[in-house]
PDB file of C-alpha atoms in Angstrom:
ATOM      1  CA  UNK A1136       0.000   0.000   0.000  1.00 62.00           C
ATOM      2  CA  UNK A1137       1.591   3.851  -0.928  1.00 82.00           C
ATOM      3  CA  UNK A1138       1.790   5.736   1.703  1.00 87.00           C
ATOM      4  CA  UNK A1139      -0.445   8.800   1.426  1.00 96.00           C
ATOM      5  CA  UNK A1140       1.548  12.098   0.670  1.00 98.00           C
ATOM      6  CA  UNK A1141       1.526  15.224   3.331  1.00 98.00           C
ATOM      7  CA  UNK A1142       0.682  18.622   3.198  1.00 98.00           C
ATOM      8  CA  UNK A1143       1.568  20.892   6.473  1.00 98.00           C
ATOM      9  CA  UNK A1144      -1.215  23.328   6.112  1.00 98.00           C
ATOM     10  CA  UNK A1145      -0.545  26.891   8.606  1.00 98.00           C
ATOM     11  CA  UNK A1146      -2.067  29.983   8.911  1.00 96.00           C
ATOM     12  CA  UNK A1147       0.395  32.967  10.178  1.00 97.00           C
ATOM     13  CA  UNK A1148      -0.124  36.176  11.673  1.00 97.00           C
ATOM     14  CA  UNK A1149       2.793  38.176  13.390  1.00 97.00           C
ATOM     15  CA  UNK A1150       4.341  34.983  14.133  1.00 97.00           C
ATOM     16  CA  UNK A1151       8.098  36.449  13.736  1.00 96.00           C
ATOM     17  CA  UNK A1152       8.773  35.322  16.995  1.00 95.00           C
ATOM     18  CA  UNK A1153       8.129  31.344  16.859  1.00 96.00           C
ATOM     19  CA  UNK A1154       7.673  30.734  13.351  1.00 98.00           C
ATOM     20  CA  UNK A1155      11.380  29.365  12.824  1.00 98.00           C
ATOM     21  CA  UNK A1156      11.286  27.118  15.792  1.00 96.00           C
ATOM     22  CA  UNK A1157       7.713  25.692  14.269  1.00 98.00           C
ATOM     23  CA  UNK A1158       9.701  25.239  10.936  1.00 98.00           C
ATOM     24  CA  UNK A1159      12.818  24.081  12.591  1.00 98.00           C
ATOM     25  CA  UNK A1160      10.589  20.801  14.387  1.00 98.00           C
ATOM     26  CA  UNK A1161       8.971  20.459  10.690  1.00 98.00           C
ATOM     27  CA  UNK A1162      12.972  20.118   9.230  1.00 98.00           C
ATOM     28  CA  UNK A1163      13.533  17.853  11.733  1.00 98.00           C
ATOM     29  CA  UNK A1164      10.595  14.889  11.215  1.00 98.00           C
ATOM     30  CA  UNK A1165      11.760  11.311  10.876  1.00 98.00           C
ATOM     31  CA  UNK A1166       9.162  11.099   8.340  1.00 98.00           C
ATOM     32  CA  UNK A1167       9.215  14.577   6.324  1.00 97.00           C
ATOM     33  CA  UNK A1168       6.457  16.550   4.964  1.00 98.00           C
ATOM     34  CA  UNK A1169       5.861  16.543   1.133  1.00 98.00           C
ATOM     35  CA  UNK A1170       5.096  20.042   1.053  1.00 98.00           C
ATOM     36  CA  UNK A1171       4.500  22.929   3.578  1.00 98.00           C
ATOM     37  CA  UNK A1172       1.828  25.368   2.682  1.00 98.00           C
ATOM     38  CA  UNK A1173       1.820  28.718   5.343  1.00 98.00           C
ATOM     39  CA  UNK A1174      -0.666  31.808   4.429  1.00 98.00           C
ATOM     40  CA  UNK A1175       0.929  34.960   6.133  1.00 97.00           C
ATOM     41  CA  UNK A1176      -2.225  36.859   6.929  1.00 97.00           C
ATOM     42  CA  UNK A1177      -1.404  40.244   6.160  1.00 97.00           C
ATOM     43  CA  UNK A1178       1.399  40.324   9.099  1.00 97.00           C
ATOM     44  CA  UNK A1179       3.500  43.367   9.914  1.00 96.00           C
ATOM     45  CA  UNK A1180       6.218  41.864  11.030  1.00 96.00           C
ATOM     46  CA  UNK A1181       9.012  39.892   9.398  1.00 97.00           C
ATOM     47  CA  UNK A1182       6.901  36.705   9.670  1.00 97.00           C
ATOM     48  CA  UNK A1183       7.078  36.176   5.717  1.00 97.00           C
ATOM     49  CA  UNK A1184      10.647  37.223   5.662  1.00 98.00           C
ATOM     50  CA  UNK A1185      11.105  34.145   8.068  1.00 98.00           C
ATOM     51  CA  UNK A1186       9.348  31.748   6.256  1.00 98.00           C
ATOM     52  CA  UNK A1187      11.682  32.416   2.876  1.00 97.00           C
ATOM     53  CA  UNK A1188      14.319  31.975   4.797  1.00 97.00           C
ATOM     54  CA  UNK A1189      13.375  28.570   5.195  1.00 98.00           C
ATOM     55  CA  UNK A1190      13.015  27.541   1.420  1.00 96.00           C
ATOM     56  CA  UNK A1191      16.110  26.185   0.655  1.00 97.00           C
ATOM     57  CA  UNK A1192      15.297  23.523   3.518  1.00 97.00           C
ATOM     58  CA  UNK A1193      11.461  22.373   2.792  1.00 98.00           C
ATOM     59  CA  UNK A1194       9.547  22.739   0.563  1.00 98.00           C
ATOM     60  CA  UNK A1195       7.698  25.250   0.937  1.00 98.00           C
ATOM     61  CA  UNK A1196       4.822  27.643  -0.523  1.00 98.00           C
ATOM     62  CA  UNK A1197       3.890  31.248   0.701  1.00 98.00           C
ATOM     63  CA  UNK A1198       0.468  32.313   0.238  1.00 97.00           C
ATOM     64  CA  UNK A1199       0.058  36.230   1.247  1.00 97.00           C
ATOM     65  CA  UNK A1200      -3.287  37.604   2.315  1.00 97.00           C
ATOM     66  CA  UNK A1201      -3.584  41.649   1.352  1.00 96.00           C
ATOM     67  CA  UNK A1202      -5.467  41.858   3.986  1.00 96.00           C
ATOM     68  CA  UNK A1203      -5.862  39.943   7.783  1.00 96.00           C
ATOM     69  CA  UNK A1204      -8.399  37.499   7.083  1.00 95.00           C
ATOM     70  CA  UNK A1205      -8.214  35.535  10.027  1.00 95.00           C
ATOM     71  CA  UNK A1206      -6.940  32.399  11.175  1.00 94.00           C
ATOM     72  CA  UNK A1207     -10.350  30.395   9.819  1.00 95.00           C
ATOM     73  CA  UNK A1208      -9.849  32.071   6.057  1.00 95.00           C
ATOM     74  CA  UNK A1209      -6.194  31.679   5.776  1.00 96.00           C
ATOM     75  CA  UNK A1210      -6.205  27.882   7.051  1.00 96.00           C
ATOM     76  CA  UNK A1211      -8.606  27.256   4.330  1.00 96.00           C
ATOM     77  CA  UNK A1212      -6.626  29.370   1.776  1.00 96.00           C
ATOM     78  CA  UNK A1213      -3.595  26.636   3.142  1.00 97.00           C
ATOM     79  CA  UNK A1214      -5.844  23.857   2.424  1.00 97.00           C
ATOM     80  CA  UNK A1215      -7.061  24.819  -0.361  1.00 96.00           C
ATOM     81  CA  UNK A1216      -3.297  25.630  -2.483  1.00 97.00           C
ATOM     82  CA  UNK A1217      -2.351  22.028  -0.415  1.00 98.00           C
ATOM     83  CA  UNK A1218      -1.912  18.914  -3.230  1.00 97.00           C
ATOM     84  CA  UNK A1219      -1.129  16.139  -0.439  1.00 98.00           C
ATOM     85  CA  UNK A1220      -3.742  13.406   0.907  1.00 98.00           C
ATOM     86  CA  UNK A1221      -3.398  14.090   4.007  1.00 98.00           C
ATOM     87  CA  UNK A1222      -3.752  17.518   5.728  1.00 98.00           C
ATOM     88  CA  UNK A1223      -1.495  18.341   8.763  1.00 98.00           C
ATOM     89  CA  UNK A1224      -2.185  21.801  10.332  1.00 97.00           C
ATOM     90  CA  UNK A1225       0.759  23.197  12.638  1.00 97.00           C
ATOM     91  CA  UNK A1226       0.193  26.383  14.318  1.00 96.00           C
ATOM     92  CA  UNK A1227       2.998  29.246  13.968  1.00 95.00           C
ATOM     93  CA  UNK A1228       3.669  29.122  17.484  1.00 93.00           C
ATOM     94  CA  UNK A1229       3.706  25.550  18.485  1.00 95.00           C
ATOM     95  CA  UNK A1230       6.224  22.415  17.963  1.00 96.00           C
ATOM     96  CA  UNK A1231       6.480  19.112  16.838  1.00 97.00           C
ATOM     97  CA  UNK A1232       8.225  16.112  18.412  1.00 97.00           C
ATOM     98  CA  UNK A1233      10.710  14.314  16.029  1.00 98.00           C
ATOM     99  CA  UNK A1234       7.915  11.339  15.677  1.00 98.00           C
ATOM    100  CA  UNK A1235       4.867  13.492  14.722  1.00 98.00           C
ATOM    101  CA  UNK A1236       4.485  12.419  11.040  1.00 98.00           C
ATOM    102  CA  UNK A1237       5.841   9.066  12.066  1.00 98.00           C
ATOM    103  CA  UNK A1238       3.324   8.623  14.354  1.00 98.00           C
ATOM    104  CA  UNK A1239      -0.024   9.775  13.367  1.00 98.00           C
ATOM    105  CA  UNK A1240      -0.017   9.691   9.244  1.00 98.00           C
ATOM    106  CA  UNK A1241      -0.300   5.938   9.008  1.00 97.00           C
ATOM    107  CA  UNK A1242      -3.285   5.810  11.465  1.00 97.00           C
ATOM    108  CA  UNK A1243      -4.677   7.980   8.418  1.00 96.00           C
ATOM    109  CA  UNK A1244      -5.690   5.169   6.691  1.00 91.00           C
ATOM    110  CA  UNK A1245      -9.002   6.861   4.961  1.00 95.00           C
ATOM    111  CA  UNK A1246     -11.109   9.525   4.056  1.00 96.00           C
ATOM    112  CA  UNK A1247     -13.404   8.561   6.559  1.00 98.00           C
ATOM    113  CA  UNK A1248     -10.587   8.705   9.383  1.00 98.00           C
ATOM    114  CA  UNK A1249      -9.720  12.089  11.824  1.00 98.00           C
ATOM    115  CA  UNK A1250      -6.340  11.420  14.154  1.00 98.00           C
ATOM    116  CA  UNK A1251      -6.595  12.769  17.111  1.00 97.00           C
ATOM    117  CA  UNK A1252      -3.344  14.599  17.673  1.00 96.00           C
ATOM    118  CA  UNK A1253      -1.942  14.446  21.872  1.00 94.00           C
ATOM    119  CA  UNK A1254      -0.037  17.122  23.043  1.00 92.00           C
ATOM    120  CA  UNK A1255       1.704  18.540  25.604  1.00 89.00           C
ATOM    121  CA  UNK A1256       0.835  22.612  27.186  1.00 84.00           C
ATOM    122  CA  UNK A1257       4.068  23.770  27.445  1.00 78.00           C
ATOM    123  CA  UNK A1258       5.330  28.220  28.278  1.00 77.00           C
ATOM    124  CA  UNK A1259       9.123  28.931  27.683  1.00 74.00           C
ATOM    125  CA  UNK A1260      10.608  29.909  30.890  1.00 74.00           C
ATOM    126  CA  UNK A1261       8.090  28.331  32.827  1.00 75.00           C
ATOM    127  CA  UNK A1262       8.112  24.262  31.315  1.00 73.00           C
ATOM    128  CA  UNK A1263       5.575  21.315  31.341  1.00 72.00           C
ATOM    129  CA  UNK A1264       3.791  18.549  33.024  1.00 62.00           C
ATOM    130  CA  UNK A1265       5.060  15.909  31.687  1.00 65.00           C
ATOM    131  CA  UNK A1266       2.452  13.974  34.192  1.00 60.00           C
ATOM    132  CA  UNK A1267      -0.220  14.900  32.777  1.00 54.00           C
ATOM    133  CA  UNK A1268      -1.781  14.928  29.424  1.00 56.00           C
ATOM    134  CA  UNK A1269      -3.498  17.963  27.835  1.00 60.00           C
ATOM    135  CA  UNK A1270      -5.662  15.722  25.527  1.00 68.00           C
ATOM    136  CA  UNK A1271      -9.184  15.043  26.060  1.00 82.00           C
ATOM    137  CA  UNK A1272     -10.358  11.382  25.829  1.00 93.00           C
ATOM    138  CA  UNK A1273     -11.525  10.336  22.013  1.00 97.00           C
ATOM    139  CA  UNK A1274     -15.500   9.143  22.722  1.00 97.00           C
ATOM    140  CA  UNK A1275     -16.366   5.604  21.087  1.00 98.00           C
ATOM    141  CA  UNK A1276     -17.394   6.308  17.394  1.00 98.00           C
ATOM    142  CA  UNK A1277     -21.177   6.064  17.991  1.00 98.00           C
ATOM    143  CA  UNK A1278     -20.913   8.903  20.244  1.00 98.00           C
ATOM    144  CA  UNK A1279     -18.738  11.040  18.059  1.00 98.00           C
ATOM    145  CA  UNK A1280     -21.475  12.980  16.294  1.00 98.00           C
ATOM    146  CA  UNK A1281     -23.122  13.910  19.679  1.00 98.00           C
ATOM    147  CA  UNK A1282     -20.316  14.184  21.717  1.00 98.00           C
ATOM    148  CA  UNK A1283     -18.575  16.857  19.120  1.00 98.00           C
ATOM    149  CA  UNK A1284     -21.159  19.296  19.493  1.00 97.00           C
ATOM    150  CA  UNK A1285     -21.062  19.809  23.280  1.00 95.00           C
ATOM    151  CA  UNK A1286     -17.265  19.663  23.188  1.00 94.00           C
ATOM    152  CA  UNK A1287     -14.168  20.432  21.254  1.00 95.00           C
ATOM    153  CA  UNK A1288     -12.488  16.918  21.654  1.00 96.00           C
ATOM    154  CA  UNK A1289      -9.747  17.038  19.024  1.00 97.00           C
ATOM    155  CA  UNK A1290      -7.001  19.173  19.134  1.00 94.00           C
ATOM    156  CA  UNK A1291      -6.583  21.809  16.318  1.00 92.00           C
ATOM    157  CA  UNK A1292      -3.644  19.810  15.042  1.00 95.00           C
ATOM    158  CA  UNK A1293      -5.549  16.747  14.133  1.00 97.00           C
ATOM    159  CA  UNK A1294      -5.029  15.332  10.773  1.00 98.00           C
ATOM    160  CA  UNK A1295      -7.512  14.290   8.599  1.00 98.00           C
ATOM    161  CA  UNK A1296      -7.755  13.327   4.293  1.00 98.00           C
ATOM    162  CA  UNK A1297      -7.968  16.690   1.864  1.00 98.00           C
ATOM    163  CA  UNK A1298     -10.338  15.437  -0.145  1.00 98.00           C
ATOM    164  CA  UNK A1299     -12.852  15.078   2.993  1.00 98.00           C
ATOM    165  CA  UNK A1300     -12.184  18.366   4.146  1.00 98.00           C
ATOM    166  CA  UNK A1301     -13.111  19.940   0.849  1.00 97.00           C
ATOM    167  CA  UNK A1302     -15.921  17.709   0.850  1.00 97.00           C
ATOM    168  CA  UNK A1303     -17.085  19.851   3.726  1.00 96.00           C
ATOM    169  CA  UNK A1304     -16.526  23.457   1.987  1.00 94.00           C
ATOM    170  CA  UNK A1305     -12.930  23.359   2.353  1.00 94.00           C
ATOM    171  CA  UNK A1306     -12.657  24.796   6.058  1.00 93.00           C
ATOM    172  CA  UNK A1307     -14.346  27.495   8.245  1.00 92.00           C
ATOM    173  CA  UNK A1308     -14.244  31.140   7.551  1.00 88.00           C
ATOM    174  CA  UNK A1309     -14.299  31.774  11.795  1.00 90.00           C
ATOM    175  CA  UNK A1310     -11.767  33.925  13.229  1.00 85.00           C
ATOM    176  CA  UNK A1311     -11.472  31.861  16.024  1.00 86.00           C
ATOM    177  CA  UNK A1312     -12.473  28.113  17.204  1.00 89.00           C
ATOM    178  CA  UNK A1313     -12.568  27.124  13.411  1.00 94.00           C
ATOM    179  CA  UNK A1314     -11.029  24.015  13.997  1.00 96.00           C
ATOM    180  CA  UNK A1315     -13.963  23.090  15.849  1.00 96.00           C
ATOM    181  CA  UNK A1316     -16.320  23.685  13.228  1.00 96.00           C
ATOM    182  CA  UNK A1317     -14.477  21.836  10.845  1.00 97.00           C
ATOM    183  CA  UNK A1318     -14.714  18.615  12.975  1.00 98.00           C
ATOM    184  CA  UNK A1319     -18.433  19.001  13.482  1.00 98.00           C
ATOM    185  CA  UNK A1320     -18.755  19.271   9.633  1.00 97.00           C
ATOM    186  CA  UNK A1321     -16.472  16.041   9.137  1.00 98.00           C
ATOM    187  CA  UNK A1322     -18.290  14.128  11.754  1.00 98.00           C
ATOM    188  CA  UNK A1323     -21.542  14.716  11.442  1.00 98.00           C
ATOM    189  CA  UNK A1324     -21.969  15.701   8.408  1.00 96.00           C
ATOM    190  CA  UNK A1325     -19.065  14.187   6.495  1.00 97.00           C
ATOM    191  CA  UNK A1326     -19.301  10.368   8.218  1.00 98.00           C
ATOM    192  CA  UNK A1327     -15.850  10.617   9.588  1.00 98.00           C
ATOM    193  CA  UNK A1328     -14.756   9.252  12.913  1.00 98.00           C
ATOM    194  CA  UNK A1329     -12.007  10.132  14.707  1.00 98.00           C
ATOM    195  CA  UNK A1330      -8.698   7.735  16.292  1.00 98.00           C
ATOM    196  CA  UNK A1331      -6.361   8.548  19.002  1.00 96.00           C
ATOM    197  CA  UNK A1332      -2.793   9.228  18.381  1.00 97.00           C
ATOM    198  CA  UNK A1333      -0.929   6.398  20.638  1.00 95.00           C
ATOM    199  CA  UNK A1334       1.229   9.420  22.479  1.00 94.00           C
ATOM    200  CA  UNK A1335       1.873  13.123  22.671  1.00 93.00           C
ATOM    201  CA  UNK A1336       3.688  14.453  19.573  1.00 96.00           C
ATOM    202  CA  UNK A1337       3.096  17.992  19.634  1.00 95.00           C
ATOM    203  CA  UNK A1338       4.032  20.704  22.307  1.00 92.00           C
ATOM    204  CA  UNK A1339       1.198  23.236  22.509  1.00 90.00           C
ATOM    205  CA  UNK A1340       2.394  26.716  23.346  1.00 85.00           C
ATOM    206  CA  UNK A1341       0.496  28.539  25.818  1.00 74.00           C
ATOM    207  CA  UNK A1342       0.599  32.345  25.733  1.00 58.00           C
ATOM    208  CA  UNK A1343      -2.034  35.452  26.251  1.00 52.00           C
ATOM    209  CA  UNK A1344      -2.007  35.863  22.696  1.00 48.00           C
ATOM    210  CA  UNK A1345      -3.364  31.956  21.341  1.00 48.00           C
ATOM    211  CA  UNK A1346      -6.947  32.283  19.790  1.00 46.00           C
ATOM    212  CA  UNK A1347      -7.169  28.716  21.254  1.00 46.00           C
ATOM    213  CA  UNK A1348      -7.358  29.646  24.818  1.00 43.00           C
ATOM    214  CA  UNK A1349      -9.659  32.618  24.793  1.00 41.00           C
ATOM    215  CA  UNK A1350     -13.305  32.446  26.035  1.00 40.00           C
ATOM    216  CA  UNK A1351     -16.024  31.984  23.516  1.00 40.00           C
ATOM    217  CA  UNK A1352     -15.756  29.211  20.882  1.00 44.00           C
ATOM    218  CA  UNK A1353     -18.226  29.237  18.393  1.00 47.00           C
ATOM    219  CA  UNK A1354     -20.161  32.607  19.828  1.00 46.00           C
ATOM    220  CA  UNK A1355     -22.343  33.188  16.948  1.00 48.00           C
ATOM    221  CA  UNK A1356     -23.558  29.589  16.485  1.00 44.00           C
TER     222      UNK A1356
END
């Protein structure tokens, strides 16, 4: 069986600061990406400046927004230039163990099939639990459809197949939480069901600025 090819889908905003340790854990997969799509979302720092630097060492494509979209536009702008089966979102800010890839893009197998990414919360200067995991529990698959509407159980850096994502319209268009939207559209309304990653491979930054930890997902719905 061929092994499905990868695309690294992430949305960017101001992310001068962390993007080249994000691209520096992508460099250094066991299993590397086939391609690495980032939109820079209108950013006014050097964030795109960053990015080129790194295109001599992945493969990469830059996607520019005129204006800031938001994170929910740009990630579907990523998914949408992506050419790969499978879709791997990385956030500009956070990190991947050397075994990410490795780990969770043979469990993969379909287009019917979410991986449930573990992680660890981590805050430079300050460390990590490394006793306890971040992840919430992965509900039996008949429960999936009801479960995912009364909570966000898979972590924004889940992977799941491009063609069932664009099945779904391609993404979410919210500025924040659109990760979770996405999985309700691919579970309930796409058939997929989602499998745990066997062990943490991604180290979740934790800062005032993440979209992820603010109050209010999905306000308007």
């Amino acid at each position: 069986m061929t092994e499905p090819t990868v695309s690294i889908v992430m949305p960017a905003f101001n992310r001068g600061a962390t993007i080249d340790a994000a691209l520096a854990s992508v460099r250094g997969q066991i299993r590397p990406p086939d391609e690495v799509v980032i939109v820079d979302d209108a950013s006014d720092d050097d964030t795109a400046a960053r990015v080129e630097g790194w295109a001599d060492q992945l493969p990469i494509t830059l996607v520019r927004n005129t204006t800031n979209l938001g994170c929910g536009w740009s990630r579907r702008r990523a998914v949408q230039a992506a050419s790969g089966d499978v879709i791997a979102p990385l956030d500009g800010d956070d990190v991947w163990l050397p075994d990410h890839l490795s780990t969770v893009v043979p469990l993969a197998a379909d287009e019917s099939t979410i991986v449930a990414t573990r992680y660890r919360r981590w805050q430079p200067n300050v460390g990590m639990d490394l006793h306890a995991s971040s992840a919430r529990p992965v509900p039996p698959p008949s429960e999936q459809p009801a479960a995912i509407l009364r909570d966000n159980f898979l972590f924004s850096g889940s992977l799941a197949r491009r063609t069932a994502i664009l099945d779904i319209g391609g993404g979410s268009t919210a500025r924040r939480a659109d990760d979770w939207e996405v999985w309700i559209r691919l579970i309930v309304e796409g058939g997929c069901r989602a499998v745990p990653s066997p062990h943490a491979t991604v180290l979740y930054r934790a800062h005032p600025g993440s979209l992820s930890v603010l109050d209010g997902c999905l306000p308007e719905e």
